[in-house]
Short mmCIF file of C-alpha atoms and ligand atoms in Angstrom, two decimals:
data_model
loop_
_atom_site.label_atom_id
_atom_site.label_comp_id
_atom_site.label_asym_id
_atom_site.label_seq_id
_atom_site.Cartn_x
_atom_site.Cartn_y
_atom_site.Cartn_z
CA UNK A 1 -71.19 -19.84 37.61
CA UNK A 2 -71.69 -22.01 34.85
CA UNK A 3 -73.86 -23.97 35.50
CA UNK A 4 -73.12 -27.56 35.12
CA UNK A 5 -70.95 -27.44 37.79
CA UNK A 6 -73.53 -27.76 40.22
CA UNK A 7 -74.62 -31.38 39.10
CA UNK A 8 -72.35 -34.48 39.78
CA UNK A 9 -69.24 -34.68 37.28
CA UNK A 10 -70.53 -37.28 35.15
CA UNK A 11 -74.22 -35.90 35.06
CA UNK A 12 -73.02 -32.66 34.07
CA UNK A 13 -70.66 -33.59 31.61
CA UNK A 14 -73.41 -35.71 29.57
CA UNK A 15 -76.12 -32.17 29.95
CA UNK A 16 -73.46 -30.27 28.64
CA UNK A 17 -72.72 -32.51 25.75
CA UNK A 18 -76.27 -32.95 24.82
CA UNK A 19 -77.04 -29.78 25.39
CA UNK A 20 -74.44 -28.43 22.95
CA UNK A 21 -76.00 -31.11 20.44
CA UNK A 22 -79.07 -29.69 20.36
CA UNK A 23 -78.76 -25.80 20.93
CA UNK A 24 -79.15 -24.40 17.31
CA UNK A 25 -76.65 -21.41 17.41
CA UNK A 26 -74.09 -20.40 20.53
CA UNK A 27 -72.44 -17.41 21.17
CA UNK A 28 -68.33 -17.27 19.24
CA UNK A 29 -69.76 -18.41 15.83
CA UNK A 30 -68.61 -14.86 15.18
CA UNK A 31 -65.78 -15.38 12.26
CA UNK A 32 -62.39 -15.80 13.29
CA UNK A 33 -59.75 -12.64 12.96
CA UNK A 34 -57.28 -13.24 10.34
CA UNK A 35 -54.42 -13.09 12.26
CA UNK A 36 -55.56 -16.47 13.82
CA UNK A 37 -55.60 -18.48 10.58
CA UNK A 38 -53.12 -20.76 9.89
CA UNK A 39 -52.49 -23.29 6.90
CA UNK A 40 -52.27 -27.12 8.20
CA UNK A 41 -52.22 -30.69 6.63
CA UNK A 42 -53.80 -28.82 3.36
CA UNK A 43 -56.68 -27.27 5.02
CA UNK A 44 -57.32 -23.62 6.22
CA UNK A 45 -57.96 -23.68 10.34
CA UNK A 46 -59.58 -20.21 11.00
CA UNK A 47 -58.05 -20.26 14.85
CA UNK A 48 -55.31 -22.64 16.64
CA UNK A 49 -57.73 -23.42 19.55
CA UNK A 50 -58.47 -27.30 19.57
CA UNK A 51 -61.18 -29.61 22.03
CA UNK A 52 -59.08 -32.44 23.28
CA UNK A 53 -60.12 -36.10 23.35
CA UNK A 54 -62.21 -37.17 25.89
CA UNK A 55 -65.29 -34.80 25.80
CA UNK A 56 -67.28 -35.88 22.76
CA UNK A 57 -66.06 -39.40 23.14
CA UNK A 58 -68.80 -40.64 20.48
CA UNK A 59 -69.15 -37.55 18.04
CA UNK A 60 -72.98 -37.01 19.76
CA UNK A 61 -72.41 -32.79 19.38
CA UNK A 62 -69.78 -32.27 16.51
CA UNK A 63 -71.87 -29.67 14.93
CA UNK A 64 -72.70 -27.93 19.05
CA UNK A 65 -68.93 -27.85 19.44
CA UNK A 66 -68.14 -26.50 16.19
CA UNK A 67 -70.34 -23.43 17.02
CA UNK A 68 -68.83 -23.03 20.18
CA UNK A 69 -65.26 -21.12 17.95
CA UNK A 70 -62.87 -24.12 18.38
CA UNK A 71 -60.68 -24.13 15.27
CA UNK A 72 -60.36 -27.98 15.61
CA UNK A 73 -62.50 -30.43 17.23
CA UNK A 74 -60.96 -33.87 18.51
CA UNK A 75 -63.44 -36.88 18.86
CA UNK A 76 -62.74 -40.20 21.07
CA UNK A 77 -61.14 -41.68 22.00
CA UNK A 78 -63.10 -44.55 19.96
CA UNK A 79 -62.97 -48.28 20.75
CA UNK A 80 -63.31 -51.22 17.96
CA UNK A 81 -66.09 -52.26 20.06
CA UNK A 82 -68.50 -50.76 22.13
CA UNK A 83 -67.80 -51.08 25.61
CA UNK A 84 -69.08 -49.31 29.21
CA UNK A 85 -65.57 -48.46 30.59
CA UNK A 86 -64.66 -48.65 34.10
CA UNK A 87 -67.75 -48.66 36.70
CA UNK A 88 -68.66 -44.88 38.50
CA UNK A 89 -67.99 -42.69 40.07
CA UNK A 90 -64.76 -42.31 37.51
CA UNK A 91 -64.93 -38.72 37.05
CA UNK A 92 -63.70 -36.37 40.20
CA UNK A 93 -63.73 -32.30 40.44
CA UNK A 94 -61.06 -30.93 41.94
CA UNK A 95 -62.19 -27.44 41.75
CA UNK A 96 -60.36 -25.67 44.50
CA UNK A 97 -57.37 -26.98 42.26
CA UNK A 98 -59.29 -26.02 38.82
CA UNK A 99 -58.30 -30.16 38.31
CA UNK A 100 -60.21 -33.09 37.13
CA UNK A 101 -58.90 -36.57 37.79
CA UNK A 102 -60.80 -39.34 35.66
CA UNK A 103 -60.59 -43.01 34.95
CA UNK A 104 -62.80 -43.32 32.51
CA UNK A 105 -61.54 -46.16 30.80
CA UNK A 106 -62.41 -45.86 27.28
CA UNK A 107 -66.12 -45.63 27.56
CA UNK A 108 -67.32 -45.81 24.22
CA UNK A 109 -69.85 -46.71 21.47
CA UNK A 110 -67.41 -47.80 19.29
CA UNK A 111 -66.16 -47.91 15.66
CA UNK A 112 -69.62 -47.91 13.75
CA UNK A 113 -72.31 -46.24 15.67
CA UNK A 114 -68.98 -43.05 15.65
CA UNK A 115 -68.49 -43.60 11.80
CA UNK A 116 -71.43 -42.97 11.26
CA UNK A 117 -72.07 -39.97 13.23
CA UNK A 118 -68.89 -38.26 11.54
CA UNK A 119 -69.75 -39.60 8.26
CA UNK A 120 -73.44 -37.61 8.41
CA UNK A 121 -71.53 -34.46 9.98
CA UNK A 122 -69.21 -34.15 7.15
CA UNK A 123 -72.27 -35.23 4.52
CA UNK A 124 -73.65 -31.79 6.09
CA UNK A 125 -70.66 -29.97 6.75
CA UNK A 126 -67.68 -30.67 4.25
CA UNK A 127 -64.68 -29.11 4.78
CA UNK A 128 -66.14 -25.67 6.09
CA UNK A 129 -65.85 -26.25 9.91
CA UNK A 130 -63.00 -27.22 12.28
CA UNK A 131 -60.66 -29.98 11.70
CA UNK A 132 -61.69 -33.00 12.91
CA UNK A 133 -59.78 -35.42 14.48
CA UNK A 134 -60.76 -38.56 15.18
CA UNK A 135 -58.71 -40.31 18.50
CA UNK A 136 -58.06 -43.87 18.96
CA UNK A 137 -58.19 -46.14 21.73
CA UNK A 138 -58.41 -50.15 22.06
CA UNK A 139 -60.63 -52.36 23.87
CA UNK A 140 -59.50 -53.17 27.37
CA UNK A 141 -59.86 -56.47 26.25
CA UNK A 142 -58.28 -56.76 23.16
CA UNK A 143 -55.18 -59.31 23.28
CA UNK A 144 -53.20 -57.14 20.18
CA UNK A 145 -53.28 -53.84 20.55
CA UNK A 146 -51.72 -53.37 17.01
CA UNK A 147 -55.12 -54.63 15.55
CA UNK A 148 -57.30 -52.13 17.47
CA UNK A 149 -55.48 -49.09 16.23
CA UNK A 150 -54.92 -50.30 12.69
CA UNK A 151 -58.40 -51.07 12.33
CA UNK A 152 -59.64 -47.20 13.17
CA UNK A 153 -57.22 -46.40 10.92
CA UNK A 154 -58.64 -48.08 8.41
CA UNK A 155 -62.30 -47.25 9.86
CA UNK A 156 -61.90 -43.57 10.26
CA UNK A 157 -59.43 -42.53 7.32
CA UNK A 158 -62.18 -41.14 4.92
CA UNK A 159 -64.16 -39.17 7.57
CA UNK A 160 -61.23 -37.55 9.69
CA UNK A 161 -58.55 -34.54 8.98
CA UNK A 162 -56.08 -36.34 11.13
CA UNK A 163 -56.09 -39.66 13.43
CA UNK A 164 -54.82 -39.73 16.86
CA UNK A 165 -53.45 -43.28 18.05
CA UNK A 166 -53.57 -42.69 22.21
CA UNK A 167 -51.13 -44.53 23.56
CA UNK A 168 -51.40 -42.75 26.68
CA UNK A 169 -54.37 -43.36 28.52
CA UNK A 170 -53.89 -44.34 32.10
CA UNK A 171 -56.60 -46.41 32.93
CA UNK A 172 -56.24 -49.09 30.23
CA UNK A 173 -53.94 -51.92 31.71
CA UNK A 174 -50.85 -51.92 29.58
CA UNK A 175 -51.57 -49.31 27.41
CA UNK A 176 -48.99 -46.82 28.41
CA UNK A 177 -46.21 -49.38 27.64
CA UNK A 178 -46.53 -48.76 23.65
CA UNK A 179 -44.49 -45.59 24.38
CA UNK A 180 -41.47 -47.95 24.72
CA UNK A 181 -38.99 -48.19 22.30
CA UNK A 182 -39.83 -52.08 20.41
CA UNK A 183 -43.68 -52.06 21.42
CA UNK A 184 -43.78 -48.90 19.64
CA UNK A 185 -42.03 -49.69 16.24
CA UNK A 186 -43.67 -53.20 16.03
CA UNK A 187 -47.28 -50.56 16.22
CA UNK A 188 -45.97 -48.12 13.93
CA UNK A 189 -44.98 -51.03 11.45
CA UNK A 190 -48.83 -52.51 10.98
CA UNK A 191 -49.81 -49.19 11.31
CA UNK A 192 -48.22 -48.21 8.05
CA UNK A 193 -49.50 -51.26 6.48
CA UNK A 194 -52.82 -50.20 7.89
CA UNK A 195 -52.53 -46.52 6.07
CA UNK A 196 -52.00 -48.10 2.51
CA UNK A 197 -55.30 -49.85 3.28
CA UNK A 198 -57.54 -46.64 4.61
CA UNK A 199 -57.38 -45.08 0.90
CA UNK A 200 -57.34 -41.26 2.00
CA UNK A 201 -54.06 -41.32 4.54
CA UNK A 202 -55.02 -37.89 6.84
CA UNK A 203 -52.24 -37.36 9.19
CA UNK A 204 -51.33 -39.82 12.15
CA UNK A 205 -49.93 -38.61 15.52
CA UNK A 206 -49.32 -40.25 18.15
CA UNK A 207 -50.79 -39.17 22.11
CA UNK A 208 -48.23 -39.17 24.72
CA UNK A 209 -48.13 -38.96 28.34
CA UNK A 210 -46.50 -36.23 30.60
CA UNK A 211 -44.93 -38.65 32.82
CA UNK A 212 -42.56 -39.99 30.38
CA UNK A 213 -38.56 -39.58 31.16
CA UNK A 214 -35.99 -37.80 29.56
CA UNK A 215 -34.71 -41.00 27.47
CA UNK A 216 -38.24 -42.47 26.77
CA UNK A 217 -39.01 -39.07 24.92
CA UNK A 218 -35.77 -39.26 22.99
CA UNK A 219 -36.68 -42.76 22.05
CA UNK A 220 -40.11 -42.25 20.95
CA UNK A 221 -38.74 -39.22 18.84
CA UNK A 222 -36.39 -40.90 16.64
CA UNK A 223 -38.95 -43.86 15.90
CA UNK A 224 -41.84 -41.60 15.45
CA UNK A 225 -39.54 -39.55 12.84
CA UNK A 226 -37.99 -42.73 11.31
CA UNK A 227 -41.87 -43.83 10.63
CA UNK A 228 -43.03 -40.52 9.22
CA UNK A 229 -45.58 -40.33 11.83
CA UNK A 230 -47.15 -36.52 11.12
CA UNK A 231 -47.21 -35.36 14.38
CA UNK A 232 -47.39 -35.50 18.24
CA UNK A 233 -50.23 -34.73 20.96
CA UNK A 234 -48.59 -33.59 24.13
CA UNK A 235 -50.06 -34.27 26.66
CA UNK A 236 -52.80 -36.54 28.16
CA UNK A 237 -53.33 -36.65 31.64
CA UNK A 238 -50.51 -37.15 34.48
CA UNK A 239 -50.49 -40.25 37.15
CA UNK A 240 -48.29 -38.01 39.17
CA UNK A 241 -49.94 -35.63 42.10
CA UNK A 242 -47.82 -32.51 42.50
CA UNK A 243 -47.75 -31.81 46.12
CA UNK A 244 -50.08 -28.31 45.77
CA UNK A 245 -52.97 -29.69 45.14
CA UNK A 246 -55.65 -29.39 47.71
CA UNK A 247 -58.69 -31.34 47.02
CA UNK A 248 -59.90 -33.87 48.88
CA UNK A 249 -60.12 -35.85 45.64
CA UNK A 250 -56.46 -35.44 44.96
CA UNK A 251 -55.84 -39.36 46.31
CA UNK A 252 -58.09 -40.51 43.71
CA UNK A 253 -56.84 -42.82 41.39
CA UNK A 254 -56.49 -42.02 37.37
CA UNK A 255 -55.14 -39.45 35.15
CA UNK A 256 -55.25 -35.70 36.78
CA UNK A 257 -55.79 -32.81 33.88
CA UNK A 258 -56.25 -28.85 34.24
CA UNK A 259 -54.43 -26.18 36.00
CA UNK A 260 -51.38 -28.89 37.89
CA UNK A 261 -50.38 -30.23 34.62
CA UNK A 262 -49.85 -27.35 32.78
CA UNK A 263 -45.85 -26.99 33.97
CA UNK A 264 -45.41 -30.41 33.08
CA UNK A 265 -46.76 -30.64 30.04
CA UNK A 266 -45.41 -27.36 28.53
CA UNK A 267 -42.22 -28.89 29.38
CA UNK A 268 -42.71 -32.14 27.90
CA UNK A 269 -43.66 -30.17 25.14
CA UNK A 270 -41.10 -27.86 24.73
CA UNK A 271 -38.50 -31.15 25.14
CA UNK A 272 -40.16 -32.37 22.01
CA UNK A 273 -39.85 -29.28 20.01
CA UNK A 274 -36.35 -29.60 20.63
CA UNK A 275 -35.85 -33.60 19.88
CA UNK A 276 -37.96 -32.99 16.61
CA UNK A 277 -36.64 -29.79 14.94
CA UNK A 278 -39.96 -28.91 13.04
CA UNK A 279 -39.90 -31.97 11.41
CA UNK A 280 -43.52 -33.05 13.46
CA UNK A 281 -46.35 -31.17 13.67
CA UNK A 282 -46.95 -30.42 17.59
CA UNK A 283 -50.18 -30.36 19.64
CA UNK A 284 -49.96 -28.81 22.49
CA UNK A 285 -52.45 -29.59 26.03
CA UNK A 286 -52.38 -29.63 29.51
CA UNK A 287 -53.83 -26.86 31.74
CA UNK A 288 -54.60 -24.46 29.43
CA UNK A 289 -57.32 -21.97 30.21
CA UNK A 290 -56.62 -18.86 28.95
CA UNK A 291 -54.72 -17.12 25.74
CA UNK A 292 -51.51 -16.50 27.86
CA UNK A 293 -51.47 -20.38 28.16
CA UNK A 294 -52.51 -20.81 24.56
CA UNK A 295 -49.17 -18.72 23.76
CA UNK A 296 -46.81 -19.81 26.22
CA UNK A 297 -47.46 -23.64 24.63
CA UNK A 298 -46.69 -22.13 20.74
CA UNK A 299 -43.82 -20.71 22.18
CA UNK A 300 -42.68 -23.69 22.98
CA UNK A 301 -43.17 -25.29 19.81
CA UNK A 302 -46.95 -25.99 19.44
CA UNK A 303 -48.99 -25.32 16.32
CA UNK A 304 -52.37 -26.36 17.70
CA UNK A 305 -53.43 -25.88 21.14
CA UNK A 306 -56.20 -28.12 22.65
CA UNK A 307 -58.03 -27.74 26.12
CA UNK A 308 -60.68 -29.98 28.09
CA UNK A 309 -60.53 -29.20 32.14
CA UNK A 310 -60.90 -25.50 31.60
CA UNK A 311 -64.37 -25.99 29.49
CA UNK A 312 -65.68 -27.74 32.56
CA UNK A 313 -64.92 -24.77 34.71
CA UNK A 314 -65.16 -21.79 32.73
CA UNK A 315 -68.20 -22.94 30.18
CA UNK A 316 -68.83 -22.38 26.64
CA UNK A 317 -67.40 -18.57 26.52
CA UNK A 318 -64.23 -19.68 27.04
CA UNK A 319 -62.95 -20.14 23.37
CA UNK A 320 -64.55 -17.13 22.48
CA UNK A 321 -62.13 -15.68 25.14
CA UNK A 322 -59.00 -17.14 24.79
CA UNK A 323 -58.87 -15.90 21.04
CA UNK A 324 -59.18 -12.29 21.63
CA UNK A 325 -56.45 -12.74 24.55
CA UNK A 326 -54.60 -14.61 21.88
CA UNK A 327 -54.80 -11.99 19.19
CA UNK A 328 -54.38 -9.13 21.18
CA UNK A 329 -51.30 -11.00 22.73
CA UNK A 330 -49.85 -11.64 19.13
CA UNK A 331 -50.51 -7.85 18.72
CA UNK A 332 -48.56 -6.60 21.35
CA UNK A 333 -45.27 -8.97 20.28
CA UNK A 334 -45.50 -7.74 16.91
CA UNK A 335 -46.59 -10.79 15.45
CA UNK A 336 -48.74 -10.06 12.44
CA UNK A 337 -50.18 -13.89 12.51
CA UNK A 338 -50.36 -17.38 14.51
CA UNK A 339 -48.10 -18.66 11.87
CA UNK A 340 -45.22 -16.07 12.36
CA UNK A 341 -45.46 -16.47 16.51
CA UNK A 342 -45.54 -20.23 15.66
CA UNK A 343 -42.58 -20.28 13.45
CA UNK A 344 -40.89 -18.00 15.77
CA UNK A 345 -41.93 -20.76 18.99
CA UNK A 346 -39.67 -23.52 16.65
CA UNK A 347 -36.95 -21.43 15.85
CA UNK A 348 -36.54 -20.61 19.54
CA UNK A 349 -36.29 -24.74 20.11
CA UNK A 350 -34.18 -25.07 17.72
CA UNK A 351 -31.51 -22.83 19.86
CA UNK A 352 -32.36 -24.82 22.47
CA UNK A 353 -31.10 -27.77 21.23
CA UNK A 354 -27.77 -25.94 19.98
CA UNK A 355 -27.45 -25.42 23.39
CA UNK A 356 -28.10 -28.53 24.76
CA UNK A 357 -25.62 -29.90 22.71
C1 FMN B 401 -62.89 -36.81 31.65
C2 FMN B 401 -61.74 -36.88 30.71
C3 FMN B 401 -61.73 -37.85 29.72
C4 FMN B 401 -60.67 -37.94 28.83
N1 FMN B 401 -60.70 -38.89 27.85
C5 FMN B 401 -59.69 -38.95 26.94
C6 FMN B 401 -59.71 -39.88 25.88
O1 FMN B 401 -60.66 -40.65 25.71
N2 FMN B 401 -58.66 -39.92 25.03
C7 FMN B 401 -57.58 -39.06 25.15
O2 FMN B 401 -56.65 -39.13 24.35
N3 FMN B 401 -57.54 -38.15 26.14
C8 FMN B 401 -58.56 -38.07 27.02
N4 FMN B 401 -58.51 -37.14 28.03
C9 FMN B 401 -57.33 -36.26 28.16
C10 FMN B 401 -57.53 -34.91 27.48
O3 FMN B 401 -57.70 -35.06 26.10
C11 FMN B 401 -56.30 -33.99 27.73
O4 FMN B 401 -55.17 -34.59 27.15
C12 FMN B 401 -56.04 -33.77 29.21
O5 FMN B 401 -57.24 -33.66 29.93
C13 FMN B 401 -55.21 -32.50 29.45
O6 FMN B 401 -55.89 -31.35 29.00
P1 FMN B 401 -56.71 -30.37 30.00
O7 FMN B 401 -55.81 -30.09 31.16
O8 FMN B 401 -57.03 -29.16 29.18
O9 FMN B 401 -57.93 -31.13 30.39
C14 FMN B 401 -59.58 -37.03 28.94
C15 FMN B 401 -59.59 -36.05 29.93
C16 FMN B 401 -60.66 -35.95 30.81
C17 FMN B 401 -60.65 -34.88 31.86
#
């Protein structure tokens, strides 16, 4: 059992993370196989295997989770601002469900104290480790959203591979609401304004939720195309409860992540393949916990694959894991590569929308 889980939820999770900040060298440094490299954004990324948001909040063990095999490491979500987040308990296990639910609320140390962090990582560690991301929130708050984001734009350009602007959280008032159609242009508008200013422009995506509707995805499609936004994280957690879960947590209130959402948000996913044609670079999470889940989300259209709940349950061996399922999945389809299964995942949307049509 690993064993974190026997400490409360929050307790554990900060061990873990320090833990992983401090422990010299882990076990799935081993180098990647080849077949899992891929070319992205300009950079080499030895495996498709990604940390979501959420864990390493303030970029404390960037170099820890590096050594740990992920292929990509995503930090935040960051707040202008330093700020506590909502008051504990906020973090529930729902282990007889493999589930978290959370309501964090954007704990976080904010813009500087993370910019810095990064900035001595990548003084240390150029370009040879995983990608890093670098996910951003607002401060609860903060009376223009549109300011918040634009400024860790502007903040985090020079230190990150790609930027993540969460619109998605659900335990910021209001946030969610960015995902509509005129909220989300009038952001993506300053946004662009902020890019010129950052200097270095990595990659923006945009975080979206799993509870979204058939027409709010359409929507947020077209304007994230018709802004040459680079990409889209699918998903963050759900507000919904499907009716199999079993906890006595499951009444809790925030976002619920791990084994219930993956459905959902491989089929949020593979809606978005289809409403974007290869023309945004897809990053597919929710529920993933092995390398049959890795694959069934790049079949439907995703070129990175990220996972949190499953870390918290399985421990640190998990990425080493999921890669040799991976490749020795990719093997037995005849896929020499990540790329070719990948390319193969967007071809197969594309006949999907041909049929939908
Ligand atoms: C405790 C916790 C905190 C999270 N914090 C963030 C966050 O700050 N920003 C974000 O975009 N997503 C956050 N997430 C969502 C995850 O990045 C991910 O989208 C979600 O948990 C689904 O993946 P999983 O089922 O593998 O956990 C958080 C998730 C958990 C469990």
């Amino acid at each position: 059992m690993w064993l974190a889980r026997l400490l409360p939820p929050e307790t554990a999770h900060d061990v873990a993370l320090y833990g992983l900040a401090w422990v010299p060298q882990l076990r799935g440094s081993k180098k990647d196989e080849p077949p899992l490299r891929q070319q992205l954004w300009g950079r080499s990324v030895s495996n498709p295997i990604g940390l979501a948001a959420g864990l390493d909040k303030d970029a404390v063990a960037v170099a820890g989770l590096a050594r740990l095999g992920f292929g990509v490491v995503e930090i935040g979500s960051v707040t202008p601002r330093p700020q506590p987040g909502n008051p504990k308990p906020r973090l529930f296990r729902l282990a007889e469900d493999q589930a978290v639910i959370n309501r964090m609320g954007f704990n976080s140390a904010g813009h500087e104290v993370v910019f810095r962090r990064l900035d001595r990582y990548r003084a240390k560690a150029g370009n040879t480790g995983p990608l890093i991301g670098v996910n951003l929130g607002k401060n609860r708050e903060s009376e223009d959203p549109a300011v918040d984001y634009a400024a860790g734009v502007v903040r985090f350009s020079g230190v990150a591979d790609y930027l993540v602007v969460n619109i998605s959280s659900p335990n910021t008032p209001g946030l969610r609401s960015l995902q509509s159609a005129e909220p989300l242009r009038l952001l993506l508008d300053r946004l662009a304004e902020a890019r010129g200013r950052g200097g270095l422009r990595p990659p923006l995506l945009l975080k979206l939720a799993p509870d979204l509707s058939g027409e709010e995805r359409a929507i947020i499609a077209e304007t994230a195309i018709a802004y040459a936004v680079d990409g889209l994280v699918v998903s963050n957690t759900t507000i919904t409860r499907p009716p199999e879960l079993h906890s006595r947590h499951r009444t809790q209130s925030g976002g619920l992540s791990g084994r219930p959402l993956f459905a959902l948000s491989t089929g949020v996913l593979a809606d978005f393949a289809r409403l974007t044609q290869g023309r945004l670079t897809l990053i597919g999470v929710g529920g993933v916990a092995s390398g049959a889940d890795v694959y069934a989300k790049i079949r439907a259209g995703a070129s990175l694959v990220q996972l949190y709940t499953a870390l918290i349950y399985d421990g640190p061996g998990l990425v080493r894991r999921i890669k040799a399922e991976l490749a020795a999945l990719l093997a037995r389809d005849g896929y020499g590569s990540v790329t070719a299964a990948i390319a193969s995942g967007l071809t197969a949307a594309s006949t999907a929308r041909v049929r939908a049509l």
